[in-house]
Structures are given as structure tokens and as C-alpha cells.
Amino acid sequence: MVDKLKIMSAYELDILPLLWRNVLFKNAHFCEHVCHSWLNRSKRAMALSGTGLPMSEVADYDLIQKEALRLEEMLDGLIDGIRRRAQITDNKEYLLIFARKSGGRKQRVTWLPSGQRKIRGTWFGLAESLIEQYSANLELEDVHEREMRVIIWKHFIFAMLQHLIEYSSANPSRT
């Protein structure tokens, strides 16, 4: 696989930390919104409860908060690595931890169903949620600036997605 971050321009890599900082400044609950959208996309609320019954609103909110915190920590780590090293692969421990925890078989509370095709679909659901929420929070009057930022964000998200799929698919029995 080609590392998409290696083909990102210096400008894109330079602006990513600013984009991430602006996202969190405008919406402190950004990752919660992403995780809520992701959970709804995965349509696994019954399976997540482990009982086959729909999860209560409280349990659902607790799960979303927990996953949102993990997602924010991962993105913070990746953005920090990009800021310092201009690449994602040297800072991949954040991705590895996130991919493994999100796909743990011993853990019943998991975003990932079994099977590689479903794993990819679930990660694409995360990417769609991240892009949707970013676009919804972006308030720029200049259409060209807005489109440029959305393109840079998408490029970053799909580079991250490529690594998440790679890590979660590499050792499915260990994730």
C-alpha cells in the first residue's frame, strides 16, 4: 500500500494541526458527534449490549463518551506526530492501540464485527462520520477556502483509514 501521507504536500501537512485545533475550538463535542454517527452507521446497538437487547440511553451515552475520548486521543496523537515529523507512520502507536481496542474479540463492547469485509465497512463508516462532522462544523464564507480545507481533511482521514484497515487486518486474531 502507498502511504497517502507521503504524497500530501508540505502545505497540507502544515495546515492539518490548524484544522484540528479549529475543529475542537468550534465544537468541544466533535468526537462525541462522530462516535454517535459511527455507532448509528454500524447498526450494532443490540450486539454492543452483549444481551441482544437494545442498549439503554445511559449505556449508549457512556459508550459514546468512552469511544469519543479514545478517538480524540488518537487524533491528537496523530496530529501531534504530523506537526513534529510531517508523517503519520512514525507515530503509528496511536493507530495500533485504537485499532486493537476497537476490534478486541475478548471485549464484547466493540465497534467491529467479525470478518474482514465488515471491518473495512466499519472503518469507512468512521471516515464518513469524521468527514461529515468536519464539514458540518466548517463555517467559512470563502467557498474556495472551505473546499480546500475539506479536501485536506478528507486526504488525512483516508490516509488514517488506510492505516487502520492495515493494522486491524494484519493480525485479526491479535486485535
Coordinates of N, CA and C in Angstrom, one line a residue:
M1 N 0.8 -1.2 0.0 CA 0.0 0.0 0.0 C 0.9 1.3 0.0
V2 N 0.4 2.2 -0.7 CA 1.1 3.5 -0.7 C 0.7 4.3 0.5
D3 N 1.6 4.9 1.2 CA 1.2 5.8 2.3 C 0.8 7.1 1.7
K4 N -0.5 7.4 1.9 CA -1.1 8.6 1.3 C -0.5 9.9 1.9
L5 N 0.0 9.8 3.1 CA 0.6 11.0 3.7 C 1.9 11.4 3.1
K6 N 2.5 10.4 2.4 CA 3.8 10.7 1.8 C 3.6 11.5 0.5
I7 N 2.3 11.5 0.0 CA 2.1 12.3 -1.2 C 1.3 13.5 -0.9
M8 N 1.1 13.8 0.4 CA 0.5 15.1 0.8 C 1.5 16.2 0.7
S9 N 1.1 17.3 0.3 CA 2.0 18.4 0.1 C 2.5 18.9 1.5
A10 N 3.6 19.7 1.5 CA 4.0 20.3 2.7 C 3.0 21.2 3.3
Y11 N 2.3 21.9 2.4 CA 1.2 22.8 2.9 C 0.1 22.1 3.6
E12 N -0.3 20.9 3.0 CA -1.3 20.1 3.6 C -0.9 19.6 5.0
L13 N 0.3 19.1 5.1 CA 0.8 18.7 6.4 C 1.0 19.8 7.4
D14 N 1.3 21.0 6.9 CA 1.5 22.1 7.8 C 0.1 22.6 8.3
I15 N -0.9 22.5 7.5 CA -2.2 23.1 7.9 C -3.1 22.1 8.7
L16 N -2.8 20.8 8.7 CA -3.6 19.9 9.4 C -3.7 20.2 10.9
P17 N -2.6 20.5 11.6 CA -2.8 20.9 13.0 C -3.7 22.0 13.3
L18 N -3.7 23.0 12.4 CA -4.6 24.2 12.5 C -6.0 23.7 12.3
L19 N -6.3 22.9 11.3 CA -7.6 22.4 11.1 C -8.2 21.6 12.3
W20 N -7.4 20.8 12.9 CA -7.8 20.0 14.0 C -8.0 20.9 15.2
R21 N -7.2 21.9 15.4 CA -7.4 22.8 16.5 C -8.7 23.6 16.4
N22 N -8.9 24.1 15.1 CA -10.2 24.8 14.9 C -11.4 23.9 15.1
V23 N -11.3 22.7 14.7 CA -12.5 21.7 14.9 C -12.8 21.7 16.4
L24 N -11.8 21.5 17.3 CA -12.0 21.3 18.7 C -12.4 22.7 19.3
F25 N -11.9 23.8 18.8 CA -12.3 25.1 19.3 C -13.8 25.4 19.0
K26 N -14.2 25.0 17.8 CA -15.6 25.3 17.5 C -16.6 24.3 18.1
N27 N -16.2 23.1 18.3 CA -17.1 22.1 18.8 C -16.3 21.1 19.8
A28 N -16.4 21.4 21.0 CA -15.7 20.5 22.0 C -16.2 19.1 22.0
H29 N -17.4 18.9 21.5 CA -18.0 17.6 21.5 C -17.9 16.9 20.1
F30 N -17.0 17.4 19.3 CA -16.8 16.9 17.9 C -16.7 15.4 17.9
C31 N -15.8 14.8 18.7 CA -15.6 13.3 18.7 C -16.8 12.6 19.2
E32 N -17.6 13.2 20.1 CA -18.9 12.5 20.5 C -19.8 12.5 19.4
H33 N -20.0 13.5 18.6 CA -20.9 13.5 17.5 C -20.4 12.5 16.4
V34 N -19.1 12.4 16.2 CA -18.6 11.4 15.3 C -18.9 10.0 15.7
C35 N -18.7 9.7 17.0 CA -18.9 8.4 17.5 C -20.4 8.0 17.5
H36 N -21.2 9.0 17.8 CA -22.7 8.8 17.7 C -23.1 8.4 16.3
S37 N -22.6 9.2 15.4 CA -22.9 8.9 13.9 C -22.3 7.5 13.5
W38 N -21.1 7.2 14.0 CA -20.4 6.0 13.7 C -21.2 4.8 14.2
L39 N -21.7 4.9 15.5 CA -22.5 3.9 16.1 C -23.7 3.6 15.3
N40 N -24.4 4.7 14.9 CA -25.6 4.6 14.2 C -25.4 3.9 12.8
R41 N -24.2 4.3 12.2 CA -23.9 3.7 10.9 C -23.7 2.2 11.0
S42 N -23.0 1.8 12.1 CA -22.6 0.4 12.3 C -23.9 -0.5 12.6
K43 N -24.9 0.1 13.1 CA -26.2 -0.6 13.4 C -25.9 -1.8 14.3
R44 N -25.1 -1.6 15.3 CA -24.8 -2.7 16.1 C -25.2 -2.4 17.6
A45 N -26.2 -1.6 17.8 CA -26.6 -1.3 19.2 C -27.0 -2.5 20.0
M46 N -27.7 -3.4 19.3 CA -28.1 -4.6 20.1 C -26.9 -5.5 20.4
A47 N -26.0 -5.7 19.4 CA -24.9 -6.5 19.6 C -23.9 -5.9 20.7
L48 N -23.8 -4.6 20.7 CA -22.9 -3.9 21.6 C -23.3 -4.2 23.1
S49 N -24.6 -4.4 23.3 CA -25.0 -4.6 24.7 C -24.6 -6.0 25.2
G50 N -24.4 -6.9 24.3 CA -24.0 -8.3 24.6 C -25.2 -9.1 25.1
T51 N -26.3 -8.5 25.2 CA -27.5 -9.3 25.6 C -28.5 -9.5 24.5
G52 N -28.3 -8.9 23.4 CA -29.3 -9.0 22.3 C -30.4 -8.0 22.5
L53 N -30.4 -7.3 23.6 CA -31.4 -6.2 23.8 C -30.9 -4.9 23.5
P54 N -31.7 -3.9 23.1 CA -31.2 -2.6 22.8 C -30.6 -2.0 24.1
M55 N -29.5 -1.3 23.8 CA -28.8 -0.6 25.0 C -29.7 0.5 25.5
S56 N -29.6 0.8 26.8 CA -30.3 1.9 27.3 C -29.6 3.2 26.8
E57 N -30.3 4.3 27.0 CA -29.7 5.6 26.6 C -28.5 5.9 27.4
V58 N -28.5 5.5 28.7 CA -27.3 5.8 29.5 C -26.1 5.0 29.1
A59 N -26.3 3.7 28.8 CA -25.2 2.9 28.4 C -24.7 3.4 27.1
D60 N -25.6 3.7 26.2 CA -25.2 4.2 24.9 C -24.4 5.5 25.0
Y61 N -24.8 6.4 25.8 CA -24.1 7.6 26.0 C -22.7 7.4 26.7
D62 N -22.7 6.5 27.6 CA -21.4 6.1 28.2 C -20.4 5.5 27.2
L63 N -20.9 4.7 26.4 CA -20.1 4.1 25.3 C -19.6 5.1 24.4
I64 N -20.5 6.0 24.0 CA -20.1 7.1 23.0 C -19.0 8.0 23.7
Q65 N -19.2 8.3 24.9 CA -18.2 9.2 25.6 C -16.9 8.5 25.7
K66 N -16.9 7.2 26.0 CA -15.6 6.4 26.1 C -14.9 6.4 24.8
E67 N -15.7 6.0 23.7 CA -15.1 5.9 22.4 C -14.7 7.3 21.9
A68 N -15.4 8.3 22.2 CA -15.0 9.7 21.8 C -13.7 10.1 22.4
L69 N -13.5 9.8 23.6 CA -12.3 10.1 24.3 C -11.1 9.4 23.6
R70 N -11.3 8.1 23.3 CA -10.2 7.3 22.6 C -10.0 7.9 21.2
L71 N -11.0 8.2 20.5 CA -10.9 8.8 19.2 C -10.1 10.1 19.3
E72 N -10.5 11.0 20.2 CA -9.8 12.3 20.4 C -8.3 12.1 20.7
E73 N -8.0 11.1 21.6 CA -6.6 10.9 22.0 C -5.8 10.4 20.8
M74 N -6.5 9.5 20.0 CA -5.8 9.0 18.8 C -5.5 10.2 17.8
L75 N -6.5 11.0 17.5 CA -6.4 12.1 16.6 C -5.4 13.1 17.1
D76 N -5.4 13.4 18.4 CA -4.4 14.3 19.0 C -3.0 13.8 18.8
G77 N -2.8 12.5 19.0 CA -1.5 11.9 18.8 C -1.0 11.9 17.4
L78 N -1.9 11.6 16.5 CA -1.6 11.7 15.0 C -1.3 13.1 14.6
I79 N -2.1 14.0 15.0 CA -1.9 15.4 14.6 C -0.6 15.9 15.2
D80 N -0.3 15.6 16.4 CA 1.0 16.0 17.0 C 2.1 15.4 16.3
G81 N 2.0 14.1 15.9 CA 3.1 13.5 15.1 C 3.3 14.1 13.8
I82 N 2.2 14.5 13.1 CA 2.3 15.2 11.8 C 3.0 16.5 12.0
R83 N 2.6 17.2 13.1 CA 3.2 18.6 13.4 C 4.7 18.4 13.6
R84 N 5.1 17.4 14.3 CA 6.5 17.3 14.7 C 7.3 16.6 13.5
R85 N 6.8 15.6 12.9 CA 7.5 14.8 11.9 C 7.0 14.9 10.5
A86 N 5.9 15.5 10.3 CA 5.3 15.6 8.9 C 5.0 14.2 8.4
Q87 N 4.6 13.3 9.2 CA 4.2 12.0 8.7 C 3.4 11.3 9.8
I88 N 2.6 10.3 9.4 CA 1.7 9.6 10.3 C 2.4 8.2 10.8
T89 N 3.2 7.7 9.9 CA 3.7 6.3 10.2 C 4.7 6.2 11.3
D90 N 5.4 7.3 11.6 CA 6.3 7.2 12.8 C 5.6 7.3 14.1
N91 N 4.3 7.7 14.0 CA 3.5 7.9 15.2 C 2.4 6.9 15.2
K92 N 2.6 5.7 14.7 CA 1.5 4.8 14.5 C 1.1 4.1 15.7
E93 N 1.7 4.2 16.9 CA 1.3 3.6 18.1 C -0.1 4.0 18.5
Y94 N -0.5 5.2 18.1 CA -1.9 5.7 18.4 C -2.9 4.9 17.6
L95 N -2.5 4.7 16.3 CA -3.4 3.9 15.4 C -3.5 2.5 15.9
L96 N -2.3 1.9 16.2 CA -2.3 0.5 16.6 C -3.2 0.3 17.9
I97 N -3.0 1.1 18.9 CA -3.8 1.0 20.1 C -5.3 1.1 19.8
F98 N -5.6 2.1 19.0 CA -7.1 2.4 18.6 C -7.6 1.2 17.9
A99 N -6.9 0.7 16.9 CA -7.4 -0.4 16.0 C -7.6 -1.6 16.9
R100 N -6.6 -1.9 17.8 CA -6.7 -3.1 18.6 C -7.9 -3.0 19.6
K101 N -8.0 -1.9 20.2 CA -9.1 -1.7 21.2 C -10.4 -1.7 20.6
S102 N -10.5 -1.1 19.4 CA -11.8 -1.1 18.7 C -12.2 -2.4 18.1
G103 N -11.2 -3.3 18.0 CA -11.6 -4.6 17.4 C -11.3 -5.8 18.3
G104 N -11.2 -5.5 19.6 CA -10.9 -6.6 20.6 C -12.0 -7.7 20.6
R105 N -11.6 -8.9 20.4 CA -12.6 -10.0 20.4 C -13.0 -10.4 21.8
K106 N -12.1 -10.3 22.8 CA -12.4 -10.6 24.1 C -13.4 -9.6 24.7
Q107 N -13.4 -8.4 24.2 CA -14.2 -7.3 24.7 C -15.5 -7.3 23.9
R108 N -16.6 -7.5 24.6 CA -17.9 -7.5 23.9 C -18.3 -6.1 23.3
V109 N -17.9 -5.1 24.0 CA -18.2 -3.8 23.5 C -17.2 -3.4 22.5
T110 N -17.6 -3.6 21.2 CA -16.7 -3.4 20.1 C -17.4 -2.8 18.9
W111 N -16.7 -1.9 18.2 CA -17.3 -1.3 17.0 C -17.2 -2.3 15.9
L112 N -16.3 -3.2 15.9 CA -16.0 -4.0 14.7 C -16.7 -5.4 14.7
P113 N -17.5 -5.7 13.7 CA -18.0 -7.1 13.6 C -16.9 -8.0 13.1
S114 N -17.1 -9.3 13.1 CA -16.1 -10.2 12.6 C -16.1 -10.2 11.1
G115 N -15.0 -10.6 10.5 CA -14.9 -10.6 9.0 C -14.3 -9.4 8.5
Q116 N -13.3 -9.6 7.6 CA -12.5 -8.5 7.0 C -13.3 -7.5 6.2
R117 N -14.3 -8.0 5.5 CA -15.1 -7.0 4.7 C -15.9 -6.1 5.6
K118 N -16.5 -6.7 6.7 CA -17.2 -5.9 7.6 C -16.3 -4.9 8.4
I119 N -15.1 -5.4 8.7 CA -14.1 -4.5 9.3 C -13.9 -3.2 8.4
R120 N -13.6 -3.5 7.2 CA -13.4 -2.4 6.3 C -14.6 -1.4 6.2
G121 N -15.8 -2.0 6.1 CA -17.0 -1.2 6.1 C -17.2 -0.4 7.4
T122 N -16.8 -0.9 8.5 CA -16.9 -0.2 9.8 C -15.9 1.0 9.8
W123 N -14.7 0.7 9.3 CA -13.7 1.8 9.3 C -14.1 2.9 8.3
F124 N -14.7 2.5 7.2 CA -15.2 3.5 6.2 C -16.4 4.3 6.9
G125 N -17.2 3.7 7.7 CA -18.2 4.4 8.5 C -17.6 5.5 9.4
L126 N -16.5 5.1 10.0 CA -15.8 6.1 10.8 C -15.3 7.3 10.0
A127 N -14.7 7.0 8.8 CA -14.2 8.0 8.0 C -15.3 8.9 7.5
E128 N -16.5 8.3 7.1 CA -17.6 9.1 6.7 C -18.1 10.0 7.8
S129 N -18.1 9.5 9.0 CA -18.6 10.3 10.1 C -17.6 11.4 10.4
L130 N -16.3 11.2 10.4 CA -15.3 12.2 10.6 C -15.4 13.3 9.5
I131 N -15.6 13.0 8.3 CA -15.7 13.9 7.2 C -17.0 14.7 7.3
E132 N -18.1 14.0 7.6 CA -19.4 14.7 7.7 C -19.4 15.7 8.8
Q133 N -18.9 15.3 10.0 CA -18.9 16.2 11.1 C -18.0 17.4 10.9
Y134 N -16.8 17.2 10.3 CA -15.9 18.2 9.9 C -16.6 19.3 9.0
S135 N -17.2 18.8 8.0 CA -17.9 19.6 7.0 C -19.0 20.4 7.7
A136 N -19.8 19.8 8.6 CA -20.9 20.5 9.3 C -20.4 21.6 10.2
N137 N -19.2 21.4 10.8 CA -18.6 22.4 11.7 C -17.8 23.5 11.0
L138 N -17.6 23.4 9.7 CA -16.8 24.3 9.0 C -17.6 25.5 8.5
E139 N -17.3 26.7 9.1 CA -18.1 27.9 8.8 C -17.2 28.9 8.1
L140 N -17.0 28.8 6.8 CA -16.2 29.8 6.1 C -17.1 30.4 5.0
E141 N -17.0 31.7 4.8 CA -17.7 32.4 3.8 C -17.0 32.1 2.4
D142 N -15.7 32.1 2.4 CA -15.0 31.8 1.2 C -15.1 30.4 0.7
V143 N -15.9 30.1 -0.3 CA -16.2 28.8 -0.8 C -14.9 28.0 -1.2
H144 N -14.0 28.7 -1.8 CA -12.7 28.1 -2.2 C -11.9 27.6 -1.0
E145 N -11.8 28.5 0.0 CA -11.1 28.1 1.2 C -11.8 26.9 1.9
R146 N -13.1 27.0 2.0 CA -13.8 25.9 2.6 C -13.6 24.5 1.9
E147 N -13.6 24.6 0.5 CA -13.4 23.3 -0.2 C -12.0 22.8 -0.1
M148 N -11.0 23.7 0.0 CA -9.6 23.4 0.2 C -9.4 22.7 1.5
R149 N -10.0 23.2 2.5 CA -9.9 22.6 3.9 C -10.6 21.2 3.9
V150 N -11.7 21.1 3.3 CA -12.4 19.8 3.3 C -11.6 18.8 2.5
I151 N -11.0 19.2 1.4 CA -10.1 18.2 0.7 C -8.9 17.8 1.5
I152 N -8.3 18.7 2.2 CA -7.2 18.4 3.0 C -7.6 17.4 4.2
W153 N -8.7 17.7 4.8 CA -9.2 16.9 5.9 C -9.5 15.5 5.4
K154 N -10.2 15.4 4.2 CA -10.5 14.1 3.6 C -9.2 13.3 3.3
H155 N -8.2 14.0 2.8 CA -7.0 13.3 2.4 C -6.4 12.7 3.7
F156 N -6.4 13.5 4.8 CA -5.8 13.0 6.1 C -6.7 11.8 6.6
I157 N -8.0 11.9 6.5 CA -8.9 10.9 7.1 C -8.7 9.6 6.3
F158 N -8.6 9.7 5.0 CA -8.4 8.4 4.2 C -7.0 7.8 4.4
A159 N -6.0 8.7 4.6 CA -4.7 8.2 4.9 C -4.7 7.4 6.3
M160 N -5.4 8.0 7.3 CA -5.6 7.4 8.6 C -6.3 6.1 8.4
L161 N -7.4 6.1 7.6 CA -8.2 4.9 7.4 C -7.4 3.8 6.8
Q162 N -6.6 4.1 5.8 CA -5.7 3.1 5.2 C -4.9 2.4 6.2
H163 N -4.3 3.1 7.2 CA -3.5 2.5 8.2 C -4.4 1.7 9.2
L164 N -5.5 2.2 9.6 CA -6.4 1.5 10.5 C -6.8 0.1 9.9
I165 N -7.2 0.1 8.6 CA -7.5 -1.1 7.9 C -6.3 -2.1 7.9
E166 N -5.2 -1.5 7.6 CA -3.9 -2.3 7.5 C -3.7 -3.0 8.9
Y167 N -3.7 -2.2 10.0 CA -3.4 -2.7 11.3 C -4.5 -3.6 11.8
S168 N -5.7 -3.4 11.5 CA -6.8 -4.3 12.0 C -6.9 -5.6 11.2
S169 N -6.4 -5.5 10.0 CA -6.4 -6.7 9.1 C -5.1 -7.5 9.2
A170 N -4.0 -6.9 9.6 CA -2.7 -7.6 9.7 C -2.8 -8.8 10.6
N171 N -3.3 -8.6 11.8 CA -3.3 -9.7 12.8 C -4.7 -9.7 13.4
P172 N -5.7 -10.2 12.7 CA -7.1 -10.2 13.2 C -7.2 -11.0 14.5
S173 N -6.4 -12.0 14.7 CA -6.6 -12.8 15.9 C -6.0 -12.1 17.1
R174 N -5.1 -11.1 16.9 CA -4.5 -10.4 18.0 C -5.2 -9.1 18.2
T175 N -6.0 -8.6 17.3 CA -6.7 -7.3 17.5 C -7.9 -7.5 18.4

